Structure formats: structure tokens, C-alpha cells
PDB file of C-alpha atoms in Angstrom:
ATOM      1  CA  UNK A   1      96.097   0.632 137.240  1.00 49.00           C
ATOM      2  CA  UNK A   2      96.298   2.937 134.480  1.00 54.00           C
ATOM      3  CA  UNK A   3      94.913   0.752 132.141  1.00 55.00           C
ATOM      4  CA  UNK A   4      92.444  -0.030 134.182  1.00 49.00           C
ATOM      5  CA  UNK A   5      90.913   3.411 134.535  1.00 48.00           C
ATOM      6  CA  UNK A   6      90.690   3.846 130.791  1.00 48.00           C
ATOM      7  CA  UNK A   7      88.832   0.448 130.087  1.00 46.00           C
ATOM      8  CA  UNK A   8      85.918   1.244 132.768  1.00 41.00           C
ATOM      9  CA  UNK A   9      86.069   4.875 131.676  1.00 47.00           C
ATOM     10  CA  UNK A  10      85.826   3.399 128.301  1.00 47.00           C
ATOM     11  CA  UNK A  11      83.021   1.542 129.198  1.00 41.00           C
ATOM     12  CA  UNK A  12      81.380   4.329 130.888  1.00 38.00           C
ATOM     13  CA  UNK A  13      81.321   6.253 128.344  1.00 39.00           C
ATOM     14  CA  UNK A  14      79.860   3.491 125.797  1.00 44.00           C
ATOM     15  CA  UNK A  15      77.200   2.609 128.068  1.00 39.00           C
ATOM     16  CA  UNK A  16      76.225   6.660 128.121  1.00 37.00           C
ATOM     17  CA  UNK A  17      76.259   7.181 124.765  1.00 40.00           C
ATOM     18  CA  UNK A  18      74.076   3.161 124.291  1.00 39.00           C
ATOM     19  CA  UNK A  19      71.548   5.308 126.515  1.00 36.00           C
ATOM     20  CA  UNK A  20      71.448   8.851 125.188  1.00 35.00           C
ATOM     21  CA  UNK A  21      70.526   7.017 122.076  1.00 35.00           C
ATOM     22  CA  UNK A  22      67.818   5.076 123.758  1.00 36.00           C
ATOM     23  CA  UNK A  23      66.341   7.356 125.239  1.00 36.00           C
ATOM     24  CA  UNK A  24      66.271   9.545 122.482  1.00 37.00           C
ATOM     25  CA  UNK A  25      64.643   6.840 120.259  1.00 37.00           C
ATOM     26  CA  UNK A  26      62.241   6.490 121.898  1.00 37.00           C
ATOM     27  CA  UNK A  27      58.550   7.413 120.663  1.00 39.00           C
ATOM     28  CA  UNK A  28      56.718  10.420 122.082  1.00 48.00           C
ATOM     29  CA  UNK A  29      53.570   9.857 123.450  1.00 56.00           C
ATOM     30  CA  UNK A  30      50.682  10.097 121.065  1.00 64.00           C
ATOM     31  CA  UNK A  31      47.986  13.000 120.955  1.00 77.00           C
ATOM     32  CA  UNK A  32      44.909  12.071 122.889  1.00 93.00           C
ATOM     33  CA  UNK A  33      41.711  13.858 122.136  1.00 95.00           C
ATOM     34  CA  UNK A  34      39.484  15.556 124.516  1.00 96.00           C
ATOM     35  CA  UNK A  35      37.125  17.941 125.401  1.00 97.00           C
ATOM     36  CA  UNK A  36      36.356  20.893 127.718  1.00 98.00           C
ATOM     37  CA  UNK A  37      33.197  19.328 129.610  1.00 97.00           C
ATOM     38  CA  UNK A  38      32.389  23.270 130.861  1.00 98.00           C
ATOM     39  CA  UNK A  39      31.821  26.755 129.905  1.00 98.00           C
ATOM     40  CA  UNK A  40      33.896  29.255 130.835  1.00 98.00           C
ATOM     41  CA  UNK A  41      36.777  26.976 132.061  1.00 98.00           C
ATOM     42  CA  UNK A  42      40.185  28.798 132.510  1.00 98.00           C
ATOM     43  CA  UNK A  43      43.291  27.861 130.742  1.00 98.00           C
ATOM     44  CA  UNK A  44      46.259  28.984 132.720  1.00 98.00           C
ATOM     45  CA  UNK A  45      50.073  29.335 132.174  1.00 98.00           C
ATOM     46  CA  UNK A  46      50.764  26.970 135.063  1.00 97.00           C
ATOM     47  CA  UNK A  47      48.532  24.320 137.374  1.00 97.00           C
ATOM     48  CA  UNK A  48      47.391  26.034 140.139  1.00 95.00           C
ATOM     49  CA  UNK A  49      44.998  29.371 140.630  1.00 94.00           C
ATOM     50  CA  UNK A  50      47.462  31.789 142.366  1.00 93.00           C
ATOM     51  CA  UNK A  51      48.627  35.098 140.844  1.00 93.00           C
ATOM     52  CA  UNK A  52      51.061  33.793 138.879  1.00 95.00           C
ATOM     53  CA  UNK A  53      49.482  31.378 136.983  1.00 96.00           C
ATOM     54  CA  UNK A  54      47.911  33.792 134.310  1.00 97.00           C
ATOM     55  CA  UNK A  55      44.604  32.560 132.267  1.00 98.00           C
ATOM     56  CA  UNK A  56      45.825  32.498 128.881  1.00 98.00           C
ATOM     57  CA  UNK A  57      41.945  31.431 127.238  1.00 98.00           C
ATOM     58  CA  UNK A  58      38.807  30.568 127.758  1.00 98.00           C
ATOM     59  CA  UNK A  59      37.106  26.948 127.299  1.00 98.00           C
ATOM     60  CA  UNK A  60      33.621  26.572 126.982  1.00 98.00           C
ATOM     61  CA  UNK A  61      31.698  23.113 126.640  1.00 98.00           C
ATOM     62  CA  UNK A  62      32.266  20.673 123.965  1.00 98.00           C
ATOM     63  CA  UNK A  63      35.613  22.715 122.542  1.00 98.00           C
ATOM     64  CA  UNK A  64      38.283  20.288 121.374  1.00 98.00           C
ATOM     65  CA  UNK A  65      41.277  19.970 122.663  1.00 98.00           C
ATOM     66  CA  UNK A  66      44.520  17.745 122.677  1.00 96.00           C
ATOM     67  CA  UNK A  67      45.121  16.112 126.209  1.00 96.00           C
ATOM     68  CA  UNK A  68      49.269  16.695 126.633  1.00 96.00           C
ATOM     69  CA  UNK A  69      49.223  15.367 130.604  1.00 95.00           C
ATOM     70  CA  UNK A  70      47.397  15.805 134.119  1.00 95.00           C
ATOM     71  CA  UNK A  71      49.201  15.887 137.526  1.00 96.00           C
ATOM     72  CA  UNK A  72      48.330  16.967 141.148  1.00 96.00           C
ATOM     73  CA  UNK A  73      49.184  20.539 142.375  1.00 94.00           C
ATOM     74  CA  UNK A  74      47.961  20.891 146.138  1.00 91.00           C
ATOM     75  CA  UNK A  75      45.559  17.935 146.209  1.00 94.00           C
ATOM     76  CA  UNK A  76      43.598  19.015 142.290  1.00 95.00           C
ATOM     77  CA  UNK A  77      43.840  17.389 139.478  1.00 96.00           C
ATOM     78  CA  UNK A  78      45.593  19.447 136.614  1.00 97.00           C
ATOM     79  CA  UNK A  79      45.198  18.884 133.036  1.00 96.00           C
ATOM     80  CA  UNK A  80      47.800  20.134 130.462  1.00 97.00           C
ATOM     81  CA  UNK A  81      46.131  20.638 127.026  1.00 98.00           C
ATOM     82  CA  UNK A  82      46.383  22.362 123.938  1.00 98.00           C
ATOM     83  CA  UNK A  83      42.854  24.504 123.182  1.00 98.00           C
ATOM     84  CA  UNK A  84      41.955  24.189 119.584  1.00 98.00           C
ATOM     85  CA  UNK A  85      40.083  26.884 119.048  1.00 97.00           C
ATOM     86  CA  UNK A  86      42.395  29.728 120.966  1.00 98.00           C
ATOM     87  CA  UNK A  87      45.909  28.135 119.632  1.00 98.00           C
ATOM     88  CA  UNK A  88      46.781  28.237 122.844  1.00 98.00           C
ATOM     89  CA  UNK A  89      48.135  24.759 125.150  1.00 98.00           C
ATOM     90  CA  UNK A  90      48.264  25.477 129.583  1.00 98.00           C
ATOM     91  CA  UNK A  91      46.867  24.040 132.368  1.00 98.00           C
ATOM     92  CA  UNK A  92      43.045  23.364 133.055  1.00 98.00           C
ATOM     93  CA  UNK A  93      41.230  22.544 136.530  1.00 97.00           C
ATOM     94  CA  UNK A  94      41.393  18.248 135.808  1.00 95.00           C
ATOM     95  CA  UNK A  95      37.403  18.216 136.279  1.00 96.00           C
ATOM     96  CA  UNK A  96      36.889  20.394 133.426  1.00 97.00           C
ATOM     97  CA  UNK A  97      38.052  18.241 130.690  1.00 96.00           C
ATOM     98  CA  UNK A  98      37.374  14.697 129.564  1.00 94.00           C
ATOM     99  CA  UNK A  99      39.294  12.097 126.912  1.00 93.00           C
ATOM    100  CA  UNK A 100      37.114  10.827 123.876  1.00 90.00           C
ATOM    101  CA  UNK A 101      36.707   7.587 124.102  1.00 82.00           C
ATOM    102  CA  UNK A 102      39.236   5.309 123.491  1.00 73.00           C
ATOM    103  CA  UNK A 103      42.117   6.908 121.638  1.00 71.00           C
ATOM    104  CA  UNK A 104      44.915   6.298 123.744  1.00 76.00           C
ATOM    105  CA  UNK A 105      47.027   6.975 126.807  1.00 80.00           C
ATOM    106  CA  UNK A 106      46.472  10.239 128.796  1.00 82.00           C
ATOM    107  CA  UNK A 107      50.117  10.150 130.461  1.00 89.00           C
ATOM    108  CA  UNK A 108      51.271  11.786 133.954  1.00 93.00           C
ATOM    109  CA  UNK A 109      53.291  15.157 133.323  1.00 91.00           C
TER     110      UNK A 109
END
């Protein structure tokens, strides 16, 4: 029985390390430009507008920025991005932003 053990443990621990090494391999996602479609747009620390999601910048129309991710927080569309101009990457209201044409995946956060 003993044996036994140590062979599936043994394979266990092969198949782990096979897909720690996958997963690790495996490319990042790849910048996708945008821009802020707005002026005055707020980038925040986190999606959402409550108290403790802090506006880090400010946005205004035609700024560049890289697209990171959107999501859904409470039924709006999010938008993680990194603002050129301020240095600074948070969250932006999902309607305030749009991709350039055709450069690539805009993936879910």
C-alpha cells in the first residue's frame, strides 16, 4: 500500500510541477491601445464610484491610454487602463474609453 501512496504522490507532484510551468509560460496578454472618448473622465483606484475608490487623474478627450481589462461592478462597465499622460493605470467608467482600431484583444479582468 505503501508503495502505492508514493507512486500517485509521485505523480501528483509531477503533474503540479508539468502545470506551474505551463501556466507560467504562458504569454501575457498584449497592450491594446485606446483612448479616453471624454473630458474630464475620472480615473479611480478601484471600479466603482463609492468613497473608497479614490480618483487618482483626470482624462480628457483623445488622451492615450493602454487598455489593461474591463469588467462589471454593479451592472457598469469598468475599464482598467494605464493613462499616458498622468503615469498613472486605475479604473475608468467603461463608456469613457474606446480601443483603436484593430490592435488586439481587450481581455476580461
Amino acid at each position: 500500500m505503501r508503495g502505492a501512496a508514493a507512486a500517485v504522490r509521485g505523480v501528483l507532484v509531477g503533474l503540479v510541477a508539468a502545470t506551474t510551468l505551463a501556466v507560467s509560460a504562458a504569454p501575457s496578454a498584449a497592450a491594446v491601445a485606446g483612448r479616453i472618448s471624454v473630458d474630464g473622465a475620472r480615473i479611480r483606484s478601484c471600479a466603482g464610484t463609492g468613497s473608497a475608490c479614490r480618483v487618482l487623474a483626470l482624462g480628457y478627450f483623445g488622451d492615450a491610454v493602454t487598455l489593461k481589462c474591463h469588467t462589471t461592478v454593479g451592472g457598469r462597465s469598468w475599464s482598467r487602463i494605464h493613462h499616458h499622460r498622468s503615469g498613472k493605470t486605475g479604473y475608468v467608467y467603461g463608456e469613457y474609453v474606446y480601443q483603436d482600431a484593430g490592435n488586439g484583444d481587450w481581455p476580461p479582468c
